[in-house]
XYZ file of C-alpha atoms in Angstrom:
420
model
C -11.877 -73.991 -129.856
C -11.973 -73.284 -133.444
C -13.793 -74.459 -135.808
C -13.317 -75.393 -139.588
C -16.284 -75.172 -141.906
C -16.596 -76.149 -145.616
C -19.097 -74.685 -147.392
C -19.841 -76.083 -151.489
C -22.083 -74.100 -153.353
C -21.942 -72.764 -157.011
C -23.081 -69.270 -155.933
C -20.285 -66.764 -155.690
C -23.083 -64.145 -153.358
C -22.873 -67.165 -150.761
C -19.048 -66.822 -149.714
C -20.301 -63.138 -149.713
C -23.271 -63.508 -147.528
C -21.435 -65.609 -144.878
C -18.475 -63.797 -144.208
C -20.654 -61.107 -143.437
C -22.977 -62.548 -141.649
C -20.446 -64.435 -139.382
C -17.969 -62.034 -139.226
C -18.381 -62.067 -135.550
C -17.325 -65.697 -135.166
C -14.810 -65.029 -137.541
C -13.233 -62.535 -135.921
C -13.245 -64.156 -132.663
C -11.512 -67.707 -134.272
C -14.388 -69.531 -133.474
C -15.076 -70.318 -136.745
C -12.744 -70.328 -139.963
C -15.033 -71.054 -143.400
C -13.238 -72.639 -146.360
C -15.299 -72.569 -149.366
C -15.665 -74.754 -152.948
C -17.792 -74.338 -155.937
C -18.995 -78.035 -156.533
C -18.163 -81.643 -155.264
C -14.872 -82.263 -156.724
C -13.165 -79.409 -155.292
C -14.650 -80.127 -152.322
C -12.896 -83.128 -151.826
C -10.031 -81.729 -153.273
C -10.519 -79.251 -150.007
C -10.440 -81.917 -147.679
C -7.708 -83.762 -148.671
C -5.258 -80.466 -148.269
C -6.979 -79.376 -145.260
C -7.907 -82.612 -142.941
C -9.590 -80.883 -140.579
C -12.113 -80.128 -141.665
C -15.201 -80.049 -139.164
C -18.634 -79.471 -140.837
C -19.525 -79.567 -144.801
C -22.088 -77.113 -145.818
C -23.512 -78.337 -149.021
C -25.708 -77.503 -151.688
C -27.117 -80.314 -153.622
C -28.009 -79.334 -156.576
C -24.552 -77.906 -158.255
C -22.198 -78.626 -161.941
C -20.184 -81.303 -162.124
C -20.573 -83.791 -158.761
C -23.536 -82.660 -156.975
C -24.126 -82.669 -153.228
C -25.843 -86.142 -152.933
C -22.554 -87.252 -154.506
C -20.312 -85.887 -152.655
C -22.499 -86.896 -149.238
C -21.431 -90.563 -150.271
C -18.035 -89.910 -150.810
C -17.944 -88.292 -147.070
C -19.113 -91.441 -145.935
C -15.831 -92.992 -147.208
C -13.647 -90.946 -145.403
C -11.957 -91.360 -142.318
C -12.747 -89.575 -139.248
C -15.627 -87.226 -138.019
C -17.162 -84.751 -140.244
C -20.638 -83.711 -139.769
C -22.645 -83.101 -143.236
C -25.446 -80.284 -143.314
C -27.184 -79.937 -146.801
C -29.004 -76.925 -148.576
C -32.221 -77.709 -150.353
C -35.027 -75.807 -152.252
C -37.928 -75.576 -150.494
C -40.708 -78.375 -150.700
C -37.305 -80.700 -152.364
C -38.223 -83.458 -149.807
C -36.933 -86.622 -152.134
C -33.406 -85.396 -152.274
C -33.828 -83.613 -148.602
C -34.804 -87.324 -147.768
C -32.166 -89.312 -149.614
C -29.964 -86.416 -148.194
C -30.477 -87.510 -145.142
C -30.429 -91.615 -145.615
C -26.983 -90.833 -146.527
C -25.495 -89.501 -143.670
C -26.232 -85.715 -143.323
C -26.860 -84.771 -140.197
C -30.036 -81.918 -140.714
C -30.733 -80.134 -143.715
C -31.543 -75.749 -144.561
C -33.751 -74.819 -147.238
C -33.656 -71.706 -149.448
C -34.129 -69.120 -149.662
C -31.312 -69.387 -146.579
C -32.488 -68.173 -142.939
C -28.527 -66.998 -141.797
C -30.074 -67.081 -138.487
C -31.708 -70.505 -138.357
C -28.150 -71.411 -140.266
C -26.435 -69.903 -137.246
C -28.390 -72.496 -134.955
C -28.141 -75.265 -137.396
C -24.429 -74.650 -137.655
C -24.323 -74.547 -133.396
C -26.298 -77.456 -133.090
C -24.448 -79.474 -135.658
C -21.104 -79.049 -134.229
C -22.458 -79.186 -130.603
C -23.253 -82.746 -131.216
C -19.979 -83.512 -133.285
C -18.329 -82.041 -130.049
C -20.083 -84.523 -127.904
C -19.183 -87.415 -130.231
C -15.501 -86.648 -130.407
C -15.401 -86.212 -126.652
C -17.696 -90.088 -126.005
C -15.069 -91.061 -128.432
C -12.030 -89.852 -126.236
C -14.013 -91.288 -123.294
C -14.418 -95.129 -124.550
C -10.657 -94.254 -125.901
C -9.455 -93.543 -122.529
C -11.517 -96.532 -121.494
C -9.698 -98.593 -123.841
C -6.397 -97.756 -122.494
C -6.984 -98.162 -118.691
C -8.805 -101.664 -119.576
C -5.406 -101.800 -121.351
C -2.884 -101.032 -118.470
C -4.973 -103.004 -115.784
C -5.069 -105.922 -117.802
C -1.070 -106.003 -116.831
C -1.856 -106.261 -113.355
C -5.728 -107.917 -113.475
C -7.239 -110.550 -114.826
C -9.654 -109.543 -118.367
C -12.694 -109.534 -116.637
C -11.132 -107.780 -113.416
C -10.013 -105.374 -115.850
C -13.007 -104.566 -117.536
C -14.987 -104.093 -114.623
C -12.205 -101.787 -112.437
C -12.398 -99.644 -116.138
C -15.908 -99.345 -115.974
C -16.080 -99.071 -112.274
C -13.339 -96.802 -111.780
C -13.976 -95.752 -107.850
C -13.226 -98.701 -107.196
C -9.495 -98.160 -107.480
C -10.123 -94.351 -105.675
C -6.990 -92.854 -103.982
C -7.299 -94.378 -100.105
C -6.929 -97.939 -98.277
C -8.466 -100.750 -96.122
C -8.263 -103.230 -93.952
C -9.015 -106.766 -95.692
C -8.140 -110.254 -94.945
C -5.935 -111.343 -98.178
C -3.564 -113.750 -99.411
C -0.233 -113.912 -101.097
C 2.025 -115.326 -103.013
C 5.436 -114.761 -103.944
C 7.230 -117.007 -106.980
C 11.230 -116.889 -107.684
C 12.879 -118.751 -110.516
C 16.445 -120.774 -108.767
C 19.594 -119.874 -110.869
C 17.895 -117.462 -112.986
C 21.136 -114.626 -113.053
C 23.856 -116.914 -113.740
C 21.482 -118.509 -116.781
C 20.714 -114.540 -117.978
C 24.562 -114.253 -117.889
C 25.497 -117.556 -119.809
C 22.336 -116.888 -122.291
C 21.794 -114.096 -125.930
C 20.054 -111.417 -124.714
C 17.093 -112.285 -127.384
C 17.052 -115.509 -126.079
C 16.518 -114.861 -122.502
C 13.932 -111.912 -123.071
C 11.927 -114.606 -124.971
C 12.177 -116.902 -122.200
C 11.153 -114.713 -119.833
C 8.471 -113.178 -121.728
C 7.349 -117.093 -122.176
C 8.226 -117.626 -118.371
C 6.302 -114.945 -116.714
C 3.423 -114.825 -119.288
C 2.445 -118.335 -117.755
C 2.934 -117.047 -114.710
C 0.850 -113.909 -114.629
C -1.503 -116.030 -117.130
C -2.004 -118.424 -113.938
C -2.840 -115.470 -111.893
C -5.033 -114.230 -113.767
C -7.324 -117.421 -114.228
C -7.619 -117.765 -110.397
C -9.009 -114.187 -110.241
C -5.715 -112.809 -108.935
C -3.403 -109.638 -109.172
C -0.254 -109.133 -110.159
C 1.492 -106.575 -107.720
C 4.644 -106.571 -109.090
C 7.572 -108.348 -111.806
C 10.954 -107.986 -110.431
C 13.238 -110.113 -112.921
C 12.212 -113.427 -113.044
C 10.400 -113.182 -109.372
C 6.562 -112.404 -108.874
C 4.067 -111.332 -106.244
C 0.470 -111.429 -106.652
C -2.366 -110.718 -104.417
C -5.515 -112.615 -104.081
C -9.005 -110.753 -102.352
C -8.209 -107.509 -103.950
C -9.583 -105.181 -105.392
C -12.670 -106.750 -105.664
C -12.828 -108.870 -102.497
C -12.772 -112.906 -102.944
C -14.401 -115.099 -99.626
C -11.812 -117.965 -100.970
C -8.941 -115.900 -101.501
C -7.223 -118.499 -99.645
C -8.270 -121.089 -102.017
C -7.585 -119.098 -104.846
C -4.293 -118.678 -104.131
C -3.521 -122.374 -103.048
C -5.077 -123.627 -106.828
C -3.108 -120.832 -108.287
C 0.557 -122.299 -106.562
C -0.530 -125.271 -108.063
C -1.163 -124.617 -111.318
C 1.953 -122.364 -111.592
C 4.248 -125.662 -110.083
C 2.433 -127.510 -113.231
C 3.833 -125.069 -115.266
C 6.758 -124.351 -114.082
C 8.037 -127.775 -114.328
C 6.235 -128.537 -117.925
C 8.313 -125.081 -118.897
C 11.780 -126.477 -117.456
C 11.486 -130.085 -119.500
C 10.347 -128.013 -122.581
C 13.266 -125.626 -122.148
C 15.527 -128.600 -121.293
C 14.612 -130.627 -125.123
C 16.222 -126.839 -126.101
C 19.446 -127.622 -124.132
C 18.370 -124.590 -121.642
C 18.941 -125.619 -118.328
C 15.977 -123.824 -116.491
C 15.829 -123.964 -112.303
C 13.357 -124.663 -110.039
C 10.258 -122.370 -109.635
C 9.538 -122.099 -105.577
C 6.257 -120.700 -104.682
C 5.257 -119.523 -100.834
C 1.504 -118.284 -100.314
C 0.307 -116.429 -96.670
C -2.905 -115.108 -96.033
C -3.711 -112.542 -93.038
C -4.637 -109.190 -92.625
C -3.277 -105.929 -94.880
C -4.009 -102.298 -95.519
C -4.326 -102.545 -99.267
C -5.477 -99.787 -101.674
C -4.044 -96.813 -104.319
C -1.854 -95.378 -102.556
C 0.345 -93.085 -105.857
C -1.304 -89.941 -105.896
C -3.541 -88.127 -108.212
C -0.660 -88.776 -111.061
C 0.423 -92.271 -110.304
C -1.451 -95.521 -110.187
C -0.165 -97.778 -107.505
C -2.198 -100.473 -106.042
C -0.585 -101.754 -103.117
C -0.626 -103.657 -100.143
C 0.891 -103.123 -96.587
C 1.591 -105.911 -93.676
C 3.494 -108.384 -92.255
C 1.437 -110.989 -93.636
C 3.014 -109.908 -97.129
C 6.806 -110.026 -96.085
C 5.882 -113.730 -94.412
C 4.636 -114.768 -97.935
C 8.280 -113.744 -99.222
C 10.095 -115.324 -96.467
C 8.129 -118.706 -96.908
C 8.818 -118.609 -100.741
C 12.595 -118.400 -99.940
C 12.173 -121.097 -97.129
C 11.549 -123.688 -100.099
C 15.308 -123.527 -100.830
C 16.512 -124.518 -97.026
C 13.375 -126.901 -97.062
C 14.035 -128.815 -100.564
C 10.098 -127.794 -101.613
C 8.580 -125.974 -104.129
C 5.746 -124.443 -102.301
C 5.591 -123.959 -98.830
C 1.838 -122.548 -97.421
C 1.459 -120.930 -94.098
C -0.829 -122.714 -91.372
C -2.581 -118.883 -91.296
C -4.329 -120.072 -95.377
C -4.349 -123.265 -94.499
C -7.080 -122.410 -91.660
C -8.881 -120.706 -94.634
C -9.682 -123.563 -96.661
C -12.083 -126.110 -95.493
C -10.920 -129.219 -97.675
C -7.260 -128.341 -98.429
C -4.818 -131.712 -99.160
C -1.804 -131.499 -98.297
C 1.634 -132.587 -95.256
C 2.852 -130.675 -92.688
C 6.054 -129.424 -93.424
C 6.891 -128.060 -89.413
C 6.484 -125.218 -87.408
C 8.867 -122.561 -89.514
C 10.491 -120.139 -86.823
C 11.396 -117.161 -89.576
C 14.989 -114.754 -88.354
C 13.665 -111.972 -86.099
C 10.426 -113.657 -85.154
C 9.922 -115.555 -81.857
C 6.446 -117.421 -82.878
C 6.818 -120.006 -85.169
C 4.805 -120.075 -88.500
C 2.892 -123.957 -88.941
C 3.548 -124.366 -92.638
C 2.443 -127.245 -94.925
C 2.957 -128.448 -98.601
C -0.038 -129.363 -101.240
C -0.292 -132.902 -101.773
C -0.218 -132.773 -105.532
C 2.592 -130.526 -105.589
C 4.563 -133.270 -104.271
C 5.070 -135.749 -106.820
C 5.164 -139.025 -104.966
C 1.535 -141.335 -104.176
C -1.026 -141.744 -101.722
C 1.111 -144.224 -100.187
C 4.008 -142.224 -100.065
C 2.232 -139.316 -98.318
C 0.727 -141.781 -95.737
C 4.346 -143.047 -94.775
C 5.723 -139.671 -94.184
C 2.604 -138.686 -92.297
C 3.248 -141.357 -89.691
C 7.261 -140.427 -89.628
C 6.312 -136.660 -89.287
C 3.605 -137.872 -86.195
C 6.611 -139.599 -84.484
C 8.508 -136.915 -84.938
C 6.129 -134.059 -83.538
C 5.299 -136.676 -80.568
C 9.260 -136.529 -79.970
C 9.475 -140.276 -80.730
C 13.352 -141.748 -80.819
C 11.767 -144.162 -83.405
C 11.321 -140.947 -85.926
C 14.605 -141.309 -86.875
C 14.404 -144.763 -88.411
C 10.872 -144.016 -89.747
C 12.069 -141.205 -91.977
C 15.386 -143.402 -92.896
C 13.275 -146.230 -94.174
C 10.453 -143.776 -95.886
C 13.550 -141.937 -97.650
C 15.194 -145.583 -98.664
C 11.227 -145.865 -100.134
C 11.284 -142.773 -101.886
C 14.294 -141.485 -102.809
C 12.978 -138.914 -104.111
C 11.105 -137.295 -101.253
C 13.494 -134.151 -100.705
C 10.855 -132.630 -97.578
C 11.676 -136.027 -96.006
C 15.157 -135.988 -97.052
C 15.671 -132.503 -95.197
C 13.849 -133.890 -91.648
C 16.089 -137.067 -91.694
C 19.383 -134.642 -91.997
C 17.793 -132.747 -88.971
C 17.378 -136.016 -86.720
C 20.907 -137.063 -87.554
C 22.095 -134.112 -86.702
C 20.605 -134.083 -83.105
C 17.729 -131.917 -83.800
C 14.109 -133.201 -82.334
C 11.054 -132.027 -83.087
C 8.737 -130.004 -85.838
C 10.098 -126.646 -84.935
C 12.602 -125.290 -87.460
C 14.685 -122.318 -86.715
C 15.656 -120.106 -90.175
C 18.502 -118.511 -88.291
C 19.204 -116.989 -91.937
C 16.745 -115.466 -94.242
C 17.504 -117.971 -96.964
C 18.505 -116.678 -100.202
């Protein structure tokens, strides 16, 4: 690396005296010297030759003197080290030399070899600064790009804790949750393209904002669709819970962002939610070059299949019996026992209470309609008729009353069709 070195003194012997001297470092481009006869052309150096590394002043000179032009260093930007040249015994202005900013001092008559250390010293330390400087730089930007995927505090701490995200994978028991946005091409189609980036910026900043509050990851943004990941990288006991309290708040929003949108005369669709917990391999799996944090199991794929149940279902978030079983107080109704295309075990699924919309009342009536129902009760069709003429707008209930009509029995649903 090479080196530029300013060096201000009103003796014309000194330019002399150093390129001798140095002619070593010279020669190898370690070190190139610019020189200047007093403060003012000094600065006049700097400003044609930025990079500059280390001044080498005298202080007492014509014209602006080295004290001066110490506190006009001070105002510059960037990192310059300042080493000053004294007379001997001159320990006021070595002093004030050194209250503002230089970094050590050389007296004279001028020891070329101490110089030589004072010079290696000097920019040994600015080398250490600029490189701590890269460092928190560096720092800066990974904090940066995780906080895309993790939540500010996550962020901060993966930055600072880096091995935590090491190339490699585990085993951990996780949950999921997938979001999609209903009618979201056909509204990108009909809509400006300013417009709909805006709304979508809006749409999955809430989103990833509600992620990030319940001490979640974003995996990945595809469009207006989702998937986060709760328990990882830094595991979470009530991952389960987590997720469930992040659904919610992401309904809230969801439906608070379609009647704001609506006042706009945007029609905005439903947001349907589906959360899973089970086992995954999760970890960075990209390579030396490529960040890529990542989980692998079935448990994932279920999440996305529940999410796209909603649609067949008429909910908005559909939870798997498997996070359920996590959460030791969770409120919500069984929805049935899903049976997902290519799987032969059905999947006990339920939706939150408060994700619902309707009272206590209403969930007690379709409690007892769904018990008659699992117990394979011929009166379940008349209970879900006359909970459905009670409220109307009970879609879940809706959707088992079509079944019964229809000749079906029972809580176990077949998805012969991954739903779209």
């Amino acid at each position: 690396m090479t080196y530029r070195l300013l060096v201000v003194d009103d003796e014309p012997d000194l330019e002399l005296l150093i390129r001798q001297k140095f002619r070593r470092q010279i020669g190898a481009g370690d070190y190139v010297f610019v020189f200047a006869r007093d403060g003012e052309e000094a600065l006049a150096r700097i400003a044609a030759d930025p990079g500059i590394d280390l001044v080498l002043s005298d202080i007492n000179m014509p014209g602006m003197d080295g004290l001066t032009l110490l506190t006009r260093l001070k105002e510059m930007p960037g990192h310059m080290r300042a080493v000053i040249i004294s007379a001997y015994g001159d320990m006021k202005n070595i002093r004030t030399a050194m209250n503002r900013g230089a970094f050590d001092f050389i007296t004279k008559p001028i020891d070329f070899d101490d110089l030589a250390l004072t010079i290696a010293r000097t920019l040994a330390d600015l080398q250490a600064m600029r490189a701590a400087e890269r460092q928190r730089a560096s720092a800066e930007r990974a904090r940066t790009n995780l906080a895309r995927y993790f939540s500010p505090n996550l962020a901060h701490h993966l930055a600072e804790h880096p091995d935590v995200l090491a190339l490699g994978g585990e085993r951990r028991d996780l949950s999921f949750l997938f979001t999609d946005l209903a009618g979201f091409t056909p509204l990108a189609e009909a809509l400006d393209a300013a417009v709909i980036v805006k709304l979508m910026n809006d749409y999955i900043g809430g989103i990833a904002g509600a992620v990030f509050e319940h001490g979640g990851t974003v995996h990945t943004v595809v469009g207006d669709a989702v998937y986060a990941l709760f328990g990882a990288p830094l595991a979470q006991t009530d991952h389960a819970e987590r997720a469930v309290a992040c659904a919610l708040a992401i309904d809230a929003f969801a439906q608070a962002f379609a009647r704001a949108r609506s006042a706009e005369g945007i029609a905005v669709g439903v947001t349907r939610i589906g959360v899973n917990s089970g086992p995954a391999i999760v970890g960075n799996v990209g390579g030396e070059r490529f960040f890529h944090y990542t989980a692998y199991g079935d448990a994932i794929n279920t999440a996305a299949r529940l999410e796209s149940a909603n649609k067949v279902l008429g909910t908005r978030i559909c939870i798997s019996g498997e996070t359920v079983r996590r959460i030791a107080d969770f409120a919500g109704r069984p929805i049935g026992t899903l049976v997902l295309k290519g799987k032969d075990v059905g999947i006990d699924t339920y939706e939150p209470l408060n994700s619902i919309g309707c009272s206590t009342r209403c969930a007690t009536s379709y409690r007892r309609a769904f018990k008659k129902l699992a117990a394979g009760d011929p009166q379940a069709v008349s209970a879900f008729a006359a909970h459905v003429g009670r409220y109307q707008d009970d879609a879940l209930a809706a959707f088992h009353l079509k079944r019964l009509l229809a000749g079906e029995a029972g809580t176990r649903i077949a998805l012969t069709h991954a739903p779209a």
